[in-house]
CSV table of C-alpha atoms and ligand atoms in Angstrom, one decimal:
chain,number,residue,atom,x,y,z
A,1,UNK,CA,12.5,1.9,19.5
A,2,UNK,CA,8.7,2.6,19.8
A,3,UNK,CA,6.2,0.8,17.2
A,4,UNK,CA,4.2,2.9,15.3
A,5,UNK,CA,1.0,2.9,16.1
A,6,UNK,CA,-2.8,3.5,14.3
A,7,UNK,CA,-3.3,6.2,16.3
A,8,UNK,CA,0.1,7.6,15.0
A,9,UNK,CA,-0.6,7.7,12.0
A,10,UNK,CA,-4.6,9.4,12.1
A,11,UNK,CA,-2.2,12.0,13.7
A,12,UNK,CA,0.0,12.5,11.3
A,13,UNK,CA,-3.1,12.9,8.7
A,14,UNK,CA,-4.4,15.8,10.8
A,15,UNK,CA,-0.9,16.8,10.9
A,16,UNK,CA,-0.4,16.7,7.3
A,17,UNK,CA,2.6,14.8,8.3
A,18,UNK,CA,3.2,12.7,5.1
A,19,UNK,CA,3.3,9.0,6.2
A,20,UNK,CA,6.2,6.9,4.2
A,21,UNK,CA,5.2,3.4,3.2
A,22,UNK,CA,7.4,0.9,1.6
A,23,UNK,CA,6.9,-3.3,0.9
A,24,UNK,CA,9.5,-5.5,2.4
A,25,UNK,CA,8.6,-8.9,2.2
A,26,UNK,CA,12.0,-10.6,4.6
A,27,UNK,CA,13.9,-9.9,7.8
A,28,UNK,CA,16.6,-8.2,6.3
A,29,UNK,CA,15.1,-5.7,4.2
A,30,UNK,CA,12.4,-4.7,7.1
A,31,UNK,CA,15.3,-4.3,9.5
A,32,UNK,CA,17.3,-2.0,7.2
A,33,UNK,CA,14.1,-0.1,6.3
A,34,UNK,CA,12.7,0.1,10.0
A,35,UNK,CA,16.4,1.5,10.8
A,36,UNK,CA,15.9,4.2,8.1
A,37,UNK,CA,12.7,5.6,10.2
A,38,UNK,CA,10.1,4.4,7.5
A,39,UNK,CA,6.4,4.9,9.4
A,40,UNK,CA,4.7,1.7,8.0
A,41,UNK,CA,6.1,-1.7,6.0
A,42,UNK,CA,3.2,-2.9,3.6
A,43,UNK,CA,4.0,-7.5,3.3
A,44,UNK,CA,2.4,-6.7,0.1
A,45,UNK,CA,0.6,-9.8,-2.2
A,46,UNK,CA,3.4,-8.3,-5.2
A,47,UNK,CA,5.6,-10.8,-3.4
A,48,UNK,CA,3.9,-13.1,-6.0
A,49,UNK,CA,5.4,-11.1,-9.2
A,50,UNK,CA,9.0,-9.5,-7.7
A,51,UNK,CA,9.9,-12.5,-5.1
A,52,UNK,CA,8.2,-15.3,-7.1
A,53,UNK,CA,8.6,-14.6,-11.1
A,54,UNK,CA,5.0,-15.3,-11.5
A,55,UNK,CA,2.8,-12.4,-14.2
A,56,UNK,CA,0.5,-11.4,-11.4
A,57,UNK,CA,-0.5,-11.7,-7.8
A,58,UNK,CA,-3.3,-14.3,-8.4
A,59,UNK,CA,-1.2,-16.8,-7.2
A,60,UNK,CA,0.3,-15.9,-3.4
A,61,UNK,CA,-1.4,-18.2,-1.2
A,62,UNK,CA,-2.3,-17.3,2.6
A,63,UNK,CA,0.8,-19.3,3.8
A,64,UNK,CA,3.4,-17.6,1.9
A,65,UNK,CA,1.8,-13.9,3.0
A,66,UNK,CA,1.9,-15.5,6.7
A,67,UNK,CA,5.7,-16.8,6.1
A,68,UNK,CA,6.8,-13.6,4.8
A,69,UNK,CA,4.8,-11.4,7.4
A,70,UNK,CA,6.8,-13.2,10.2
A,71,UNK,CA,10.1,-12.8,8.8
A,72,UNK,CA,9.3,-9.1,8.2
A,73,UNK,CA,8.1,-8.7,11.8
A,74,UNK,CA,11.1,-10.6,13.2
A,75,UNK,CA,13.6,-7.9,11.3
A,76,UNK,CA,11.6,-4.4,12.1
A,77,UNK,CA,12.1,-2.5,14.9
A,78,UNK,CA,9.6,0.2,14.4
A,79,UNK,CA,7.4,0.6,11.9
A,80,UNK,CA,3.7,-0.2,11.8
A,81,UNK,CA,3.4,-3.6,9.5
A,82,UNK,CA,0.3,-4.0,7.1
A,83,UNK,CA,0.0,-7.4,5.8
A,84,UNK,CA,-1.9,-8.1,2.4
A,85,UNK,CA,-4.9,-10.5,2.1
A,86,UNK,CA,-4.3,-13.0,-1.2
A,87,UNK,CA,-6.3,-13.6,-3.9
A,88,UNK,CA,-9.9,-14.8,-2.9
A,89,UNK,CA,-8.8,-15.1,0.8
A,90,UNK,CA,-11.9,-12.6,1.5
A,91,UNK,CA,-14.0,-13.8,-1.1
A,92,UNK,CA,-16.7,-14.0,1.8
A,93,UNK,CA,-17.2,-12.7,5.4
A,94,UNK,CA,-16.4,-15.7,7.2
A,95,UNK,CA,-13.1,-16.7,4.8
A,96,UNK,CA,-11.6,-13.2,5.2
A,97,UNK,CA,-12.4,-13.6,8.9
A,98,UNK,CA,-10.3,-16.7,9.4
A,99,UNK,CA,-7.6,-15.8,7.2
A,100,UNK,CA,-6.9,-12.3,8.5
A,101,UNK,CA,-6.8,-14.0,11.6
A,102,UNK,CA,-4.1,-15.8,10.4
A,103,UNK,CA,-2.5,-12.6,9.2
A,104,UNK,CA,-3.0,-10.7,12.2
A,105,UNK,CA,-1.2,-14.2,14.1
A,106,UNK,CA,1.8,-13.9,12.2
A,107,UNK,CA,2.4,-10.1,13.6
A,108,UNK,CA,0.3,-7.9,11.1
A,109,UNK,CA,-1.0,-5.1,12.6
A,110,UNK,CA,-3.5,-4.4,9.9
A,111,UNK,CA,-4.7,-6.5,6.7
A,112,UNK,CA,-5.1,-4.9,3.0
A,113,UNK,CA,-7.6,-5.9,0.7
A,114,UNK,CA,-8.7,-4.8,-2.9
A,115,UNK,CA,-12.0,-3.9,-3.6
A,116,UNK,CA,-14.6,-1.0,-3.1
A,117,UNK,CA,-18.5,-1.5,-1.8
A,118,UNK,CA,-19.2,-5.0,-2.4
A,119,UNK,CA,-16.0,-5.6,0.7
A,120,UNK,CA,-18.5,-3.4,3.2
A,121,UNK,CA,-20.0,-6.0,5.7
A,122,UNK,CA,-16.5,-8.0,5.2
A,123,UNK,CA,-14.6,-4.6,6.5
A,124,UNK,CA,-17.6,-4.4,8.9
A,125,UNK,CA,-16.9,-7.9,10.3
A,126,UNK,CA,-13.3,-7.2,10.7
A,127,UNK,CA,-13.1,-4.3,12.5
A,128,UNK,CA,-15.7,-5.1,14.8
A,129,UNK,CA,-13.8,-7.8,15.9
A,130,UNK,CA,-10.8,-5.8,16.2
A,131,UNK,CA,-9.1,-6.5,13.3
A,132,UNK,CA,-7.8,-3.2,11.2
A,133,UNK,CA,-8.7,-2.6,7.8
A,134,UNK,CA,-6.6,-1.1,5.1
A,135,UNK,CA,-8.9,-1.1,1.8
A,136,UNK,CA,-7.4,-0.6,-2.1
A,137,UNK,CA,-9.5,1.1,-5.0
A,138,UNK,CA,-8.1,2.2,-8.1
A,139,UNK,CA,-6.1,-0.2,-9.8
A,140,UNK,CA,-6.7,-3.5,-8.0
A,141,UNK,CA,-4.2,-5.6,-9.0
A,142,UNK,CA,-5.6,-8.6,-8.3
A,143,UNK,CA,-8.0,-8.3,-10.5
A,144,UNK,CA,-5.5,-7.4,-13.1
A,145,UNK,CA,-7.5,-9.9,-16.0
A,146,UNK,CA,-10.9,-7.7,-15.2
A,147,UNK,CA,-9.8,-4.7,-15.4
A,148,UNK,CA,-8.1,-5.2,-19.0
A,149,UNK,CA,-4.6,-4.9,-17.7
A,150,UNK,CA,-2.3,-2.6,-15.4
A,151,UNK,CA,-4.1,0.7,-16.5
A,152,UNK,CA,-4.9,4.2,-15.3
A,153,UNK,CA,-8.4,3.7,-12.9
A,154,UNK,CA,-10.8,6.8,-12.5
A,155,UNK,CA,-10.1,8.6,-15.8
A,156,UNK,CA,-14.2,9.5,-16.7
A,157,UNK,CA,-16.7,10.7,-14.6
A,158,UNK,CA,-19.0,7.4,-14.0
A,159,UNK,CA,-15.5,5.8,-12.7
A,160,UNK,CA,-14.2,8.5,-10.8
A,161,UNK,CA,-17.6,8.8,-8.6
A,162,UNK,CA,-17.7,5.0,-8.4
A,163,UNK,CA,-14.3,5.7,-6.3
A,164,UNK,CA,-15.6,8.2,-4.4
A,165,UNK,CA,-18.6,6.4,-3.1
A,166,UNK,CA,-16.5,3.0,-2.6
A,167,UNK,CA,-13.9,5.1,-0.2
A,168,UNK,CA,-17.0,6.4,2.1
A,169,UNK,CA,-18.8,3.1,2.1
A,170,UNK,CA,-15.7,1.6,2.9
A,171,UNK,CA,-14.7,4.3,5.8
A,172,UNK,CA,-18.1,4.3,7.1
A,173,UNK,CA,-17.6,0.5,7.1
A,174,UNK,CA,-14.7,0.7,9.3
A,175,UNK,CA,-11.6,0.7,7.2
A,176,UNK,CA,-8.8,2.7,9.0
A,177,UNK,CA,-7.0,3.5,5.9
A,178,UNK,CA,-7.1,3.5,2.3
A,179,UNK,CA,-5.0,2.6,-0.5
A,180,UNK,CA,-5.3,4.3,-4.2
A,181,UNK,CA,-3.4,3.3,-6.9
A,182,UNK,CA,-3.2,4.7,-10.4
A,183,UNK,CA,-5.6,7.4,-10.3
A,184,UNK,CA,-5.6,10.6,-11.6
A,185,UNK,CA,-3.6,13.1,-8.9
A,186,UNK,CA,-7.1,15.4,-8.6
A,187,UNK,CA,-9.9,12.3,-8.1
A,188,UNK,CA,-6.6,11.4,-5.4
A,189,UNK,CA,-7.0,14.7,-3.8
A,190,UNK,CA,-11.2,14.6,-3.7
A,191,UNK,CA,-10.9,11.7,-1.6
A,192,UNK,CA,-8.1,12.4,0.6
A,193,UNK,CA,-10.0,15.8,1.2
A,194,UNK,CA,-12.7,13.9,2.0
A,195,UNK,CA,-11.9,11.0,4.2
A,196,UNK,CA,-11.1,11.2,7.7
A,197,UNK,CA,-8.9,8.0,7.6
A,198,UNK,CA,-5.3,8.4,6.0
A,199,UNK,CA,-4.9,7.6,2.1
A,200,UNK,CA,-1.5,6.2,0.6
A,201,UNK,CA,-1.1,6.8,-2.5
A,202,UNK,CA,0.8,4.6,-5.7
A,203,UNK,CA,0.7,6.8,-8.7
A,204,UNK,CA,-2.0,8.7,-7.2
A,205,UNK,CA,-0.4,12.4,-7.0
A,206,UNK,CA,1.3,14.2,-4.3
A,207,UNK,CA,-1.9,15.3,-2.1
A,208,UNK,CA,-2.3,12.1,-0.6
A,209,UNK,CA,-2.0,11.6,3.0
A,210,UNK,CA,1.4,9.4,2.2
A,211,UNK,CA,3.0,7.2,-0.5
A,212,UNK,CA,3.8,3.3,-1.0
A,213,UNK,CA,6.4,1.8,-3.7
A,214,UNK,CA,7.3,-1.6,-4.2
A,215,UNK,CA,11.1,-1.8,-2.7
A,216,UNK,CA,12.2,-3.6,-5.5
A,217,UNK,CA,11.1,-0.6,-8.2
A,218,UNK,CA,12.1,2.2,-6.2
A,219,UNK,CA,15.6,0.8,-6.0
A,220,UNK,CA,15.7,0.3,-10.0
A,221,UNK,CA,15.8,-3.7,-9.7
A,222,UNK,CA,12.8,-4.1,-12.0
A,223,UNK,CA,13.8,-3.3,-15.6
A,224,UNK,CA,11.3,-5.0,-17.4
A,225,UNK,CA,8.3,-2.9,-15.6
A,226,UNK,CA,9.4,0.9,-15.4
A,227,UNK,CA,5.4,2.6,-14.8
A,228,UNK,CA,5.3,6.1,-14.8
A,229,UNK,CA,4.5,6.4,-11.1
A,230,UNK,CA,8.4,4.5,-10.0
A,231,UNK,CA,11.1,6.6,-9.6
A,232,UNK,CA,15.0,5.1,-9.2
A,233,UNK,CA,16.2,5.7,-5.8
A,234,UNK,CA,19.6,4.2,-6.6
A,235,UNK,CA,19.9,6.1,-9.9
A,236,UNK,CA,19.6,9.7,-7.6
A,237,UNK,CA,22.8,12.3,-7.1
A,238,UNK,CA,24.9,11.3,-3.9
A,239,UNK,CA,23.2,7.9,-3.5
A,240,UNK,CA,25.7,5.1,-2.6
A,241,UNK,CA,24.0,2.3,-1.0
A,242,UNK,CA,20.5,1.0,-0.2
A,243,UNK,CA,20.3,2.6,2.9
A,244,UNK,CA,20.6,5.7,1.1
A,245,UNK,CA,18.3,5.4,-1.5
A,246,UNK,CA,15.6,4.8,1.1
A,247,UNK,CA,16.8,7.4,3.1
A,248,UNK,CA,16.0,9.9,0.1
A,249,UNK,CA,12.6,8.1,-0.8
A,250,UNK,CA,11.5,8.8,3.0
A,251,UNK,CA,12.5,12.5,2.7
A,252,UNK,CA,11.5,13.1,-0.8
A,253,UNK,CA,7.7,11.7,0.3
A,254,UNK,CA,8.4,14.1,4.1
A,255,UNK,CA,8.9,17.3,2.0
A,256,UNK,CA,6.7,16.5,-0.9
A,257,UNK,CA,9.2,16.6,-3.9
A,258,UNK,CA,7.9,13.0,-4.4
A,259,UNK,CA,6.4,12.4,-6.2
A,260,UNK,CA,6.2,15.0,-8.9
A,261,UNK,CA,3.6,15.6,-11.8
A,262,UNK,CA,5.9,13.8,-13.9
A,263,UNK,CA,4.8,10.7,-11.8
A,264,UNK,CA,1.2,11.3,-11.4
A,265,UNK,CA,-1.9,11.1,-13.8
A,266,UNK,CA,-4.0,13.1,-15.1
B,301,LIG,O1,1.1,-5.7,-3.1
B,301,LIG,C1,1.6,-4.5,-3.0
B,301,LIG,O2,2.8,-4.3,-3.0
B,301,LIG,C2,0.6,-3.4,-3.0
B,301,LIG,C3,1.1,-2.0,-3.3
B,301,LIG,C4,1.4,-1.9,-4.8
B,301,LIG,C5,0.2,-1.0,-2.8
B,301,LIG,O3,-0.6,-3.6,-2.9
């Protein structure tokens, strides 16, 4: 089977081909996932909470995102694979440098990192070397503590153009895609409408260029954290096994009946 490429997937923008994005963080999963024709795998940094136990992401080290990013590229056979930067591994130019090096070693084919303007001569470095760049605004998890919690980002005006600058600065930086997480489904749209690179959203609304879960919520594993945003694969009409349920999430997210306004903000 053929890897998904960049190029593929600034295509499928212009194409207004939603682009389906799950996390896998081992072999197994990636494989299975990969089989069920999902365009990219995000190694994402909520290994930390749903592999690990911990309350947040703060702890995932660079060597556990490399360990899991090369049993993840071992099991796909298809998909583009976006690797997360942890916690203060990009905290300056030269640290995100090495360590999305290290990323991008262990089979990445693009890092992630959270943050808006301050990240634009770290994008800047990156991508002039080579290295792709997906950026994160909204909701940042990582700086969960900051932020006051896992809350809606972009709800009044001041925030909402904050956003809006931070996605151009960081497309004009370089970035080749962008992340938004919990943001209200019309500040999603703005930016989506705006950017040439591809947005993904996470409880972001349906106008987004595609949509990420974290595996473990969509297939209804995660009782103790049920947001808004996840919807229960497993729970669906006619779904039997894993493989199913992904297959659904991937055509729900193609035809655009995920998600609904029932799992976006306002
Ligand atoms: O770490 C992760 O899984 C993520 C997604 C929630 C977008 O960043």
């Amino acid at each position: 089977m053929k890897l998904t490429t960049l190029h593929k997937l600034s295509q499928m923008k212009l194409e207004k081909d939603p682009i389906t994005v799950l996390t896998a963080y081992d072999a197994t999963y990636a494989n299975l996932l990969s089989k069920q024709g999902i365009d990219v795998i995000l190694v994402g940094d909520s290994l930390g909470m749903v592999i690990q136990g911990n309350r947040t992401t703060v702890p995932v080290t660079i060597e556990q995102m490399c360990y899991h990013t090369e049993a993840v590229v071992r099991g796909n056979q298809s998909a583009f694979v976006i690797g997360d930067m942890p916690y203060m591994t990009y905290a300056t130019v030269d640290a995100a440098l090495d360590n999305a090096t290290l990323l991008m070693q262990s089979g990445a084919n693009m890092v992630k990192l959270e943050g808006g303007e301050w990240l634009f001569d770290t994008v800047a470095k990156l991508s002039d070397v080579g290295i792709p760049v997906c950026a994160h605004l909204g909701l940042t998890p990582q700086s969960v503590d900051a932020l006051g919690g896992y809350r809606v980002q972009g709800r009044d005006e001041e925030q909402a153009s904050q956003i809006i600058q931070d996605a151009i600065a960081l497309q004009e930086a370089g970035a080749s895609m962008l992340v938004l997480e919990c943001v209200p489904a019309d500040l999603a749209k703005k930016i989506t409408d705006q950017l040439s690179i591809p947005t993904i959203g996470i409880g972001a609304g349906v106008h987004t260029d595609g949509q990420v879960l974290v595996l473990y919520d969509m297939l209804g594993l995660n009782l103790d954290f049920r947001p808004k945003f996840v919807k229960d694969f497993v729970a669906e009409k006619g779904v039997e096994t894993i493989a199913d349920a992904i297959s659904l999430y991937i055509r729900q997210v193609k035809e655009r009946s995920f998600p609904t306004a029932d799992h976006s903000f306002e």
